[in-house]
Amino acid sequence: MTTFSVRFLGCKVSHVDAHAVRERLLAEGHEERDGGADVAVVNTCCVTNEAVVKSRKEAARAARTHRRVYVTGCGASLAGDAFAGLPGNVVVVPRRSEETPEFVAGDVGAIGCVQADARLDRVRAFVKVQDGCSFGCSFCVIPLVRGASRSRAAEAVLDEIRRRVAQGHREVVLTGINLGCYRDRSAGYRLSRLVREAGATPGLERLRLSSIEINHVDDELVRALRETPIASRHLHVPLQSGDDAVLGAMARRYSVATYLRRLQPLGDDFNLTSDVIVGFPAEDERAFKNTLRVVAEAGLTKVHVFPYSPRPGTGTAAADPVPPQVKKERSTRLRMASHEACLAHWRSKVGRDDLVLVDRQGRGYGDDYSPWLVPESAPVGQLLGVRGAGVSEEGILAA
Ligand code: SF4
């Protein structure tokens, strides 16, 4: 038996992939430890240059305190060179996510199946239903590192959800790189049917989607979400830019008008969050102001702001004309606008009732994925009936 620890950088898919390695090591009889483990797995991210630098730092830190370190994930696949020069106990694993758990487990040394179904997070389970992307946005490395879109069989997904619920998870987040591309053709599933059937899992309290492209927000999906009582009133829909010329240069396949029109049926009761890239090569001040306007017009609350950095092998790899201080200044403006939008949304909850799923001591998320601050005594994993009493910088205060 070997002791190990797993950490990840980046998005929810990186989280899921890190968990897959963790489960595989547990299934092979190895033991997870917070401190003093023999082996560390660092699942890395390469979405920006900054993410690669952070990933390298994490690997270097782990190399000082572990006998062996496996560097896995998107960073290892795209930017293996970024990990050159690290100590000899660092193993870079530039493999697809499907192959990585087996490779790492094989290298660590399998010792037979002991615990095939280890419980991971206590409250929320991320279930990967789709991987890869076939879209080809001009700035994005994902298709290079994760390959073309492919989906898991619906039966396997629904089975995993039932297992997660049996393990005690209350919430499931359906996760994918380009989730709306989900298809199980032989069984006749698209994402909308998967939502309906996952939402009917006995014992499951809440179902969410991790992120979805606006092109996939159609009537069928909106109906499935509305007609699934446990589906969260939340959607994360990347905008990336609120300017048509920039969207065109990004090869994003939609216009601002389409983005706004497709969100309309979600009305006032969905909490809409998003990703925006700031300082893209084609973005001038006028284009950036368009983004601020569209963020407000779409009613977005939390916006994850990514200052643009060129990624190797992409359409815009050679272009980065917007100066760093301009990117920084625009990022600050957009983050402030997003924070104000969050506060306004949270204020609208004051005096109203909600059901909060407590996911750690003193905190949880309401039905539309708004953050709530609840009494420290509320048990983690409980669905708590609350009424909004006020708002702090971090969320809604429960009465
Ligand atoms: S939709 Fe575009 S941004 Fe998203 S993963 Fe695919 S190529 Fe990248």
Tab-separated table of C-alpha atoms and ligand atoms in Angstrom:
chain	number	residue	atom	x	y	z
A	1	MET	CA	0.000	0.000	0.000
A	2	THR	CA	1.130	3.513	-0.845
A	3	THR	CA	-0.173	6.702	0.708
A	4	PHE	CA	-1.163	9.530	-1.609
A	5	SER	CA	-2.716	12.965	-1.878
A	6	VAL	CA	-4.487	14.509	-4.863
A	7	ARG	CA	-4.984	18.161	-5.693
A	8	PHE	CA	-6.222	19.949	-8.778
A	9	LEU	CA	-6.024	23.360	-10.403
A	10	GLY	CA	-8.573	24.819	-12.797
A	11	CYS	CA	-12.127	23.986	-13.707
A	12	LYS	CA	-14.748	21.458	-12.578
A	13	VAL	CA	-13.638	18.986	-15.216
A	14	SER	CA	-10.133	19.096	-13.733
A	15	HIS	CA	-11.793	18.442	-10.372
A	16	VAL	CA	-13.603	15.418	-11.790
A	17	ASP	CA	-10.438	14.100	-13.453
A	18	ALA	CA	-8.478	14.467	-10.212
A	19	HIS	CA	-11.224	12.536	-8.435
A	20	ALA	CA	-11.042	9.790	-11.043
A	21	VAL	CA	-7.344	9.288	-10.252
A	22	ARG	CA	-8.132	9.406	-6.545
A	23	GLU	CA	-10.883	6.810	-6.840
A	24	ARG	CA	-8.686	4.535	-8.883
A	25	LEU	CA	-5.865	4.696	-6.307
A	26	LEU	CA	-8.338	4.040	-3.481
A	27	ALA	CA	-9.863	1.171	-5.450
A	28	GLU	CA	-6.416	-0.359	-5.738
A	29	GLY	CA	-5.981	-0.286	-1.985
A	30	HIS	CA	-3.840	2.819	-1.542
A	31	GLU	CA	-4.583	5.217	1.266
A	32	GLU	CA	-5.301	8.915	0.990
A	33	ARG	CA	-3.557	11.227	3.454
A	34	ASP	CA	-3.649	14.965	3.937
A	35	GLY	CA	-0.042	15.273	5.050
A	36	GLY	CA	3.043	13.070	4.809
A	37	ALA	CA	1.890	10.950	1.843
A	38	ASP	CA	4.388	9.027	-0.324
A	39	VAL	CA	2.861	10.104	-3.616
A	40	ALA	CA	1.207	13.328	-4.794
A	41	VAL	CA	-0.974	13.759	-7.856
A	42	VAL	CA	-1.222	17.322	-9.168
A	43	ASN	CA	-3.916	17.668	-11.833
A	44	THR	CA	-2.911	20.795	-13.707
A	45	CYS	CA	-4.562	23.488	-15.804
A	46	CYS	CA	-3.350	25.346	-18.901
A	47	VAL	CA	-6.254	27.666	-19.637
A	48	THR	CA	-3.987	30.677	-19.167
A	49	ASN	CA	-0.245	31.135	-18.852
A	50	GLU	CA	-0.815	32.056	-15.218
A	51	ALA	CA	-2.543	28.695	-14.656
A	52	VAL	CA	0.497	26.858	-16.050
A	53	VAL	CA	2.856	28.841	-13.794
A	54	LYS	CA	0.688	28.030	-10.755
A	55	SER	CA	0.587	24.363	-11.769
A	56	ARG	CA	4.390	24.228	-11.975
A	57	LYS	CA	4.707	25.859	-8.545
A	58	GLU	CA	2.306	23.307	-7.100
A	59	ALA	CA	4.293	20.421	-8.630
A	60	ALA	CA	7.587	21.868	-7.334
A	61	ARG	CA	6.107	22.271	-3.852
A	62	ALA	CA	4.820	18.690	-3.866
A	63	ALA	CA	8.210	17.403	-5.078
A	64	ARG	CA	9.835	18.702	-1.880
A	65	THR	CA	7.554	16.717	0.400
A	66	HIS	CA	6.679	13.535	-1.543
A	67	ARG	CA	8.670	10.616	-2.859
A	68	ARG	CA	6.984	10.826	-6.231
A	69	VAL	CA	4.755	13.424	-7.920
A	70	TYR	CA	2.486	12.767	-10.910
A	71	VAL	CA	1.697	15.848	-12.968
A	72	THR	CA	-1.538	15.101	-14.838
A	73	GLY	CA	-4.319	17.020	-16.606
A	74	CYS	CA	-4.441	19.712	-19.276
A	75	GLY	CA	-1.155	21.381	-18.238
A	76	ALA	CA	0.727	18.112	-18.610
A	77	SER	CA	-0.844	17.427	-22.019
A	78	LEU	CA	-0.333	20.858	-23.551
A	79	ALA	CA	2.634	22.316	-21.781
A	80	GLY	CA	4.778	19.364	-20.683
A	81	ASP	CA	7.813	21.617	-21.272
A	82	ALA	CA	6.615	23.918	-18.515
A	83	PHE	CA	7.473	21.164	-16.039
A	84	ALA	CA	11.004	20.601	-17.395
A	85	GLY	CA	13.790	21.061	-14.880
A	86	LEU	CA	11.757	19.908	-11.887
A	87	PRO	CA	13.392	17.305	-9.624
A	88	GLY	CA	13.682	13.711	-10.854
A	89	ASN	CA	10.823	12.511	-8.639
A	90	VAL	CA	8.307	14.398	-10.833
A	91	VAL	CA	6.583	12.283	-13.508
A	92	VAL	CA	4.709	14.260	-16.191
A	93	VAL	CA	1.733	12.280	-17.576
A	94	PRO	CA	0.684	13.786	-20.942
A	95	ARG	CA	-2.320	11.486	-21.453
A	96	ARG	CA	-6.037	11.787	-22.118
A	97	SER	CA	-8.236	11.959	-19.019
A	98	GLU	CA	-9.658	8.477	-19.718
A	99	GLU	CA	-6.191	6.898	-19.641
A	100	THR	CA	-4.625	8.807	-16.765
A	101	PRO	CA	-6.071	6.965	-13.731
A	102	GLU	CA	-4.953	3.612	-15.092
A	103	PHE	CA	-1.494	4.895	-15.946
A	104	VAL	CA	-0.945	6.465	-12.517
A	105	ALA	CA	-2.349	3.467	-10.658
A	106	GLY	CA	-0.229	1.102	-12.745
A	107	ASP	CA	2.868	3.133	-12.009
A	108	VAL	CA	2.171	3.397	-8.294
A	109	GLY	CA	1.722	-0.376	-8.262
A	110	ALA	CA	-1.655	-2.048	-7.936
A	111	ILE	CA	-2.177	-4.289	-4.942
A	112	GLY	CA	-5.687	-5.612	-5.508
A	113	CYS	CA	-9.184	-4.259	-5.055
A	114	VAL	CA	-9.944	-3.239	-1.492
A	115	GLN	CA	-12.334	-0.325	-1.587
A	116	ALA	CA	-14.010	0.047	-4.938
A	117	ASP	CA	-16.412	2.823	-4.051
A	118	ALA	CA	-14.769	5.447	-1.933
A	119	ARG	CA	-16.887	8.428	-0.944
A	120	LEU	CA	-15.362	11.715	-2.025
A	121	ASP	CA	-17.039	15.056	-1.298
A	122	ARG	CA	-19.610	14.888	1.420
A	123	VAL	CA	-22.410	16.862	-0.127
A	124	ARG	CA	-21.874	17.491	-3.819
A	125	ALA	CA	-20.765	15.074	-6.548
A	126	PHE	CA	-19.486	16.190	-9.929
A	127	VAL	CA	-20.440	13.584	-12.502
A	128	LYS	CA	-18.658	13.860	-15.824
A	129	VAL	CA	-20.999	13.073	-18.706
A	130	GLN	CA	-19.004	14.468	-21.633
A	131	ASP	CA	-15.401	15.360	-22.414
A	132	GLY	CA	-13.556	17.215	-25.165
A	133	CYS	CA	-14.763	19.827	-27.609
A	134	SER	CA	-15.107	20.027	-31.398
A	135	PHE	CA	-15.888	23.753	-31.619
A	136	GLY	CA	-12.470	25.384	-32.123
A	137	CYS	CA	-12.753	28.877	-30.593
A	138	SER	CA	-9.682	30.782	-31.744
A	139	PHE	CA	-8.193	31.325	-28.258
A	140	CYS	CA	-8.854	27.911	-26.750
A	141	VAL	CA	-6.443	25.029	-26.144
A	142	ILE	CA	-9.083	22.625	-24.893
A	143	PRO	CA	-9.668	20.816	-28.226
A	144	LEU	CA	-5.890	20.314	-28.472
A	145	VAL	CA	-5.453	18.865	-25.010
A	146	ARG	CA	-8.735	17.025	-24.525
A	147	GLY	CA	-9.600	16.011	-28.082
A	148	ALA	CA	-12.967	15.958	-29.844
A	149	SER	CA	-16.319	15.827	-28.047
A	150	ARG	CA	-17.423	12.450	-26.741
A	151	SER	CA	-20.123	11.379	-24.284
A	152	ARG	CA	-20.602	8.659	-21.709
A	153	ALA	CA	-23.473	6.208	-22.093
A	154	ALA	CA	-26.586	7.515	-20.339
A	155	GLU	CA	-26.971	4.280	-18.430
A	156	ALA	CA	-23.439	4.627	-16.994
A	157	VAL	CA	-24.146	8.232	-15.996
A	158	LEU	CA	-27.475	7.390	-14.331
A	159	ASP	CA	-25.834	4.442	-12.546
A	160	GLU	CA	-23.096	6.691	-11.223
A	161	ILE	CA	-25.678	9.194	-9.976
A	162	ARG	CA	-27.533	6.426	-8.111
A	163	ARG	CA	-24.216	5.319	-6.562
A	164	ARG	CA	-23.387	8.869	-5.506
A	165	VAL	CA	-26.766	9.241	-3.850
A	166	ALA	CA	-26.305	5.890	-2.077
A	167	GLN	CA	-22.949	7.203	-0.817
A	168	GLY	CA	-24.796	10.146	0.722
A	169	HIS	CA	-24.388	12.928	-1.803
A	170	ARG	CA	-27.321	15.332	-1.892
A	171	GLU	CA	-26.403	17.296	-4.992
A	172	VAL	CA	-25.128	16.200	-8.402
A	173	VAL	CA	-23.510	18.550	-10.902
A	174	LEU	CA	-23.546	17.247	-14.479
A	175	THR	CA	-20.154	18.215	-15.810
A	176	GLY	CA	-18.528	18.371	-19.227
A	177	ILE	CA	-16.215	20.484	-21.321
A	178	ASN	CA	-19.005	21.256	-23.790
A	179	LEU	CA	-21.978	19.820	-21.946
A	180	GLY	CA	-24.630	20.726	-24.522
A	181	CYS	CA	-22.926	18.383	-27.012
A	182	TYR	CA	-24.005	15.465	-24.813
A	183	ARG	CA	-25.425	12.617	-26.927
A	184	ASP	CA	-26.034	8.952	-26.353
A	185	ARG	CA	-27.293	8.206	-29.835
A	186	SER	CA	-27.879	4.489	-29.428
A	187	ALA	CA	-30.063	5.021	-26.368
A	188	GLY	CA	-31.673	8.227	-27.687
A	189	TYR	CA	-30.415	10.767	-25.144
A	190	ARG	CA	-29.570	14.427	-25.409
A	191	LEU	CA	-28.811	16.607	-22.417
A	192	SER	CA	-32.472	17.492	-21.828
A	193	ARG	CA	-33.498	13.842	-21.408
A	194	LEU	CA	-30.495	13.197	-19.194
A	195	VAL	CA	-31.553	16.123	-16.982
A	196	ARG	CA	-35.089	14.749	-16.661
A	197	GLU	CA	-33.954	11.227	-15.802
A	198	ALA	CA	-31.121	12.270	-13.515
A	199	GLY	CA	-33.599	14.582	-11.785
A	200	ALA	CA	-35.878	11.627	-11.076
A	201	THR	CA	-33.187	9.746	-9.121
A	202	PRO	CA	-34.736	8.763	-5.782
A	203	GLY	CA	-33.000	10.498	-2.886
A	204	LEU	CA	-31.296	13.184	-4.981
A	205	GLU	CA	-32.108	16.654	-3.638
A	206	ARG	CA	-30.546	18.959	-6.181
A	207	LEU	CA	-29.261	18.783	-9.754
A	208	ARG	CA	-27.156	21.390	-11.535
A	209	LEU	CA	-25.344	21.844	-14.823
A	210	SER	CA	-21.716	22.969	-14.606
A	211	SER	CA	-21.617	25.248	-17.662
A	212	ILE	CA	-23.354	25.388	-21.017
A	213	GLU	CA	-22.751	27.189	-24.279
A	214	ILE	CA	-25.524	29.601	-25.308
A	215	ASN	CA	-26.004	27.682	-28.606
A	216	HIS	CA	-27.303	24.775	-26.514
A	217	VAL	CA	-29.740	26.776	-24.390
A	218	ASP	CA	-32.849	25.854	-26.377
A	219	ASP	CA	-36.547	25.411	-25.563
A	220	GLU	CA	-36.136	21.705	-24.978
A	221	LEU	CA	-33.427	22.190	-22.360
A	222	VAL	CA	-35.215	25.093	-20.668
A	223	ARG	CA	-38.397	22.988	-20.455
A	224	ALA	CA	-36.448	20.053	-18.998
A	225	LEU	CA	-34.921	22.316	-16.339
A	226	ARG	CA	-38.249	23.938	-15.494
A	227	GLU	CA	-40.100	20.623	-15.348
A	228	THR	CA	-37.485	18.952	-13.144
A	229	PRO	CA	-38.366	20.041	-9.608
A	230	ILE	CA	-34.888	19.452	-8.176
A	231	ALA	CA	-33.071	21.242	-11.022
A	232	SER	CA	-31.360	24.324	-9.661
A	233	ARG	CA	-32.547	27.682	-11.023
A	234	HIS	CA	-29.015	28.441	-12.119
A	235	LEU	CA	-27.174	28.389	-15.430
A	236	HIS	CA	-23.552	29.245	-16.144
A	237	VAL	CA	-23.411	30.459	-19.744
A	238	PRO	CA	-20.031	31.733	-21.012
A	239	LEU	CA	-20.332	35.108	-22.764
A	240	GLN	CA	-16.574	35.683	-23.379
A	241	SER	CA	-17.308	39.090	-24.951
A	242	GLY	CA	-20.281	41.397	-25.410
A	243	ASP	CA	-19.021	42.754	-28.721
A	244	ASP	CA	-19.937	41.134	-32.039
A	245	ALA	CA	-16.606	41.900	-33.713
A	246	VAL	CA	-14.691	40.333	-30.817
A	247	LEU	CA	-17.033	37.328	-30.748
A	248	GLY	CA	-16.376	36.898	-34.488
A	249	ALA	CA	-12.606	37.067	-33.961
A	250	MET	CA	-13.003	34.498	-31.182
A	251	ALA	CA	-14.973	32.212	-33.579
A	252	ARG	CA	-17.662	31.913	-30.927
A	253	ARG	CA	-20.591	30.951	-33.235
A	254	TYR	CA	-23.121	33.440	-31.767
A	255	SER	CA	-23.867	37.144	-31.719
A	256	VAL	CA	-24.763	39.343	-28.765
A	257	ALA	CA	-28.390	39.388	-29.972
A	258	THR	CA	-28.501	35.573	-29.973
A	259	TYR	CA	-26.983	35.429	-26.496
A	260	LEU	CA	-29.587	37.803	-25.095
A	261	ARG	CA	-32.503	36.195	-26.953
A	262	ARG	CA	-31.680	32.676	-25.815
A	263	LEU	CA	-31.490	33.735	-22.160
A	264	GLN	CA	-34.888	35.445	-22.291
A	265	PRO	CA	-37.016	32.352	-21.470
A	266	LEU	CA	-35.095	31.956	-18.238
A	267	GLY	CA	-36.828	35.116	-17.098
A	268	ASP	CA	-36.189	36.558	-13.698
A	269	ASP	CA	-36.070	33.360	-11.695
A	270	PHE	CA	-32.767	31.901	-12.963
A	271	ASN	CA	-29.474	33.112	-11.561
A	272	LEU	CA	-27.216	33.513	-14.587
A	273	THR	CA	-23.439	33.452	-14.232
A	274	SER	CA	-20.743	33.591	-16.884
A	275	ASP	CA	-17.119	33.697	-18.061
A	276	VAL	CA	-15.600	36.671	-19.868
A	277	ILE	CA	-12.160	37.056	-21.436
A	278	VAL	CA	-10.776	40.563	-21.036
A	279	GLY	CA	-8.074	42.059	-23.275
A	280	PHE	CA	-8.613	39.764	-26.259
A	281	PRO	CA	-6.537	41.009	-29.255
A	282	ALA	CA	-9.570	42.548	-31.016
A	283	GLU	CA	-10.907	44.246	-27.870
A	284	ASP	CA	-10.659	48.041	-27.694
A	285	GLU	CA	-12.266	50.303	-25.083
A	286	ARG	CA	-15.509	50.547	-27.074
A	287	ALA	CA	-15.742	46.760	-27.351
A	288	PHE	CA	-15.053	46.384	-23.642
A	289	LYS	CA	-17.845	48.855	-22.838
A	290	ASN	CA	-20.151	46.706	-24.958
A	291	THR	CA	-19.253	43.767	-22.716
A	292	LEU	CA	-20.127	45.772	-19.600
A	293	ARG	CA	-23.460	46.705	-21.199
A	294	VAL	CA	-24.323	43.128	-22.186
A	295	VAL	CA	-23.404	41.774	-18.748
A	296	ALA	CA	-25.948	44.204	-17.286
A	297	GLU	CA	-28.581	43.638	-19.991
A	298	ALA	CA	-28.388	39.845	-19.679
A	299	GLY	CA	-28.803	40.152	-15.899
A	300	LEU	CA	-25.586	38.208	-15.214
A	301	THR	CA	-24.485	38.071	-11.588
A	302	LYS	CA	-21.152	36.326	-10.977
A	303	VAL	CA	-18.755	36.779	-13.885
A	304	HIS	CA	-15.470	34.891	-13.866
A	305	VAL	CA	-13.014	37.266	-15.481
A	306	PHE	CA	-10.038	35.856	-17.393
A	307	PRO	CA	-7.399	38.308	-18.585
A	308	TYR	CA	-6.445	37.047	-22.054
A	309	SER	CA	-3.162	35.205	-22.477
A	310	PRO	CA	-2.185	33.554	-25.775
A	311	ARG	CA	-2.008	29.771	-25.675
A	312	PRO	CA	0.344	27.767	-27.868
A	313	GLY	CA	-1.164	26.050	-30.897
A	314	THR	CA	-4.314	28.221	-30.961
A	315	GLY	CA	-5.514	30.612	-33.671
A	316	THR	CA	-4.482	33.660	-31.646
A	317	ALA	CA	-1.204	32.237	-30.285
A	318	ALA	CA	0.850	34.998	-31.930
A	319	ALA	CA	-1.324	37.960	-30.933
A	320	ASP	CA	-1.421	39.790	-27.622
A	321	PRO	CA	-1.514	43.531	-28.345
A	322	VAL	CA	-3.524	44.746	-25.323
A	323	PRO	CA	-1.060	45.971	-22.662
A	324	PRO	CA	-1.109	44.130	-19.301
A	325	GLN	CA	-2.125	47.266	-17.351
A	326	VAL	CA	-5.135	47.755	-19.650
A	327	LYS	CA	-6.186	44.126	-19.104
A	328	LYS	CA	-5.791	44.613	-15.375
A	329	GLU	CA	-7.823	47.798	-15.343
A	330	ARG	CA	-10.641	46.276	-17.445
A	331	SER	CA	-10.619	43.145	-15.271
A	332	THR	CA	-11.069	45.307	-12.172
A	333	ARG	CA	-13.963	47.231	-13.737
A	334	LEU	CA	-15.727	44.061	-14.801
A	335	ARG	CA	-15.192	42.337	-11.439
A	336	MET	CA	-16.623	45.396	-9.677
A	337	ALA	CA	-19.682	45.394	-11.963
A	338	SER	CA	-20.138	41.679	-11.291
A	339	HIS	CA	-19.850	42.183	-7.548
A	340	GLU	CA	-22.471	44.939	-7.636
A	341	ALA	CA	-24.774	42.665	-9.670
A	342	CYS	CA	-24.302	39.878	-7.104
A	343	LEU	CA	-25.116	42.224	-4.217
A	344	ALA	CA	-28.247	43.451	-6.008
A	345	HIS	CA	-29.348	39.867	-6.654
A	346	TRP	CA	-28.703	38.874	-3.048
A	347	ARG	CA	-30.639	41.921	-1.785
A	348	SER	CA	-33.637	40.738	-3.764
A	349	LYS	CA	-33.684	37.653	-1.494
A	350	VAL	CA	-34.100	39.603	1.713
A	351	GLY	CA	-37.466	38.757	3.262
A	352	ARG	CA	-37.903	35.760	0.955
A	353	ASP	CA	-37.687	32.038	1.678
A	354	ASP	CA	-35.189	29.643	0.171
A	355	LEU	CA	-33.845	26.137	0.657
A	356	VAL	CA	-30.131	26.102	1.362
A	357	LEU	CA	-27.980	23.026	0.945
A	358	VAL	CA	-25.339	23.406	3.675
A	359	ASP	CA	-22.052	22.338	2.071
A	360	ARG	CA	-19.620	23.431	4.808
A	361	GLN	CA	-19.851	24.882	8.249
A	362	GLY	CA	-21.820	28.128	8.208
A	363	ARG	CA	-22.292	28.204	4.432
A	364	GLY	CA	-24.343	26.809	1.614
A	365	TYR	CA	-26.122	27.542	-1.629
A	366	GLY	CA	-29.761	28.376	-2.281
A	367	ASP	CA	-31.964	27.014	-5.010
A	368	ASP	CA	-30.459	29.314	-7.652
A	369	TYR	CA	-26.855	28.792	-6.468
A	370	SER	CA	-26.713	32.061	-4.558
A	371	PRO	CA	-24.362	31.822	-1.556
A	372	TRP	CA	-25.936	31.932	1.900
A	373	LEU	CA	-24.400	32.358	5.342
A	374	VAL	CA	-26.241	30.081	7.764
A	375	PRO	CA	-25.806	29.355	11.500
A	376	GLU	CA	-22.577	27.490	12.281
A	377	SER	CA	-24.674	24.875	14.011
A	378	ALA	CA	-26.498	23.834	10.799
A	379	PRO	CA	-25.357	20.288	9.935
A	380	VAL	CA	-23.331	19.943	6.748
A	381	GLY	CA	-25.416	18.105	4.144
A	382	GLN	CA	-28.736	19.413	5.479
A	383	LEU	CA	-31.306	21.151	3.303
A	384	LEU	CA	-32.222	24.110	5.452
A	385	GLY	CA	-35.317	26.293	5.103
A	386	VAL	CA	-34.160	29.916	5.472
A	387	ARG	CA	-35.412	33.471	5.102
A	388	GLY	CA	-33.132	36.283	3.896
A	389	ALA	CA	-32.381	38.727	6.709
A	390	GLY	CA	-29.689	40.846	5.096
A	391	VAL	CA	-26.666	40.800	2.853
A	392	SER	CA	-22.936	40.760	3.506
A	393	GLU	CA	-20.011	40.984	1.080
A	394	GLU	CA	-19.983	37.186	0.932
A	395	GLY	CA	-23.611	36.248	0.572
A	396	ILE	CA	-27.129	36.389	1.961
A	397	LEU	CA	-27.581	36.249	5.731
A	398	ALA	CA	-30.073	33.631	6.832
A	399	ALA	CA	-32.573	34.582	9.512
B	1	SF4	S1	-16.583	25.848	-26.786
B	1	SF4	FE1	-14.765	27.047	-27.377
B	1	SF4	S2	-13.998	27.833	-25.400
B	1	SF4	FE2	-15.347	26.107	-24.903
B	1	SF4	S3	-13.970	24.327	-24.807
B	1	SF4	FE3	-14.806	24.411	-26.893
B	1	SF4	S4	-13.252	25.528	-28.085
B	1	SF4	FE4	-12.858	25.943	-25.900
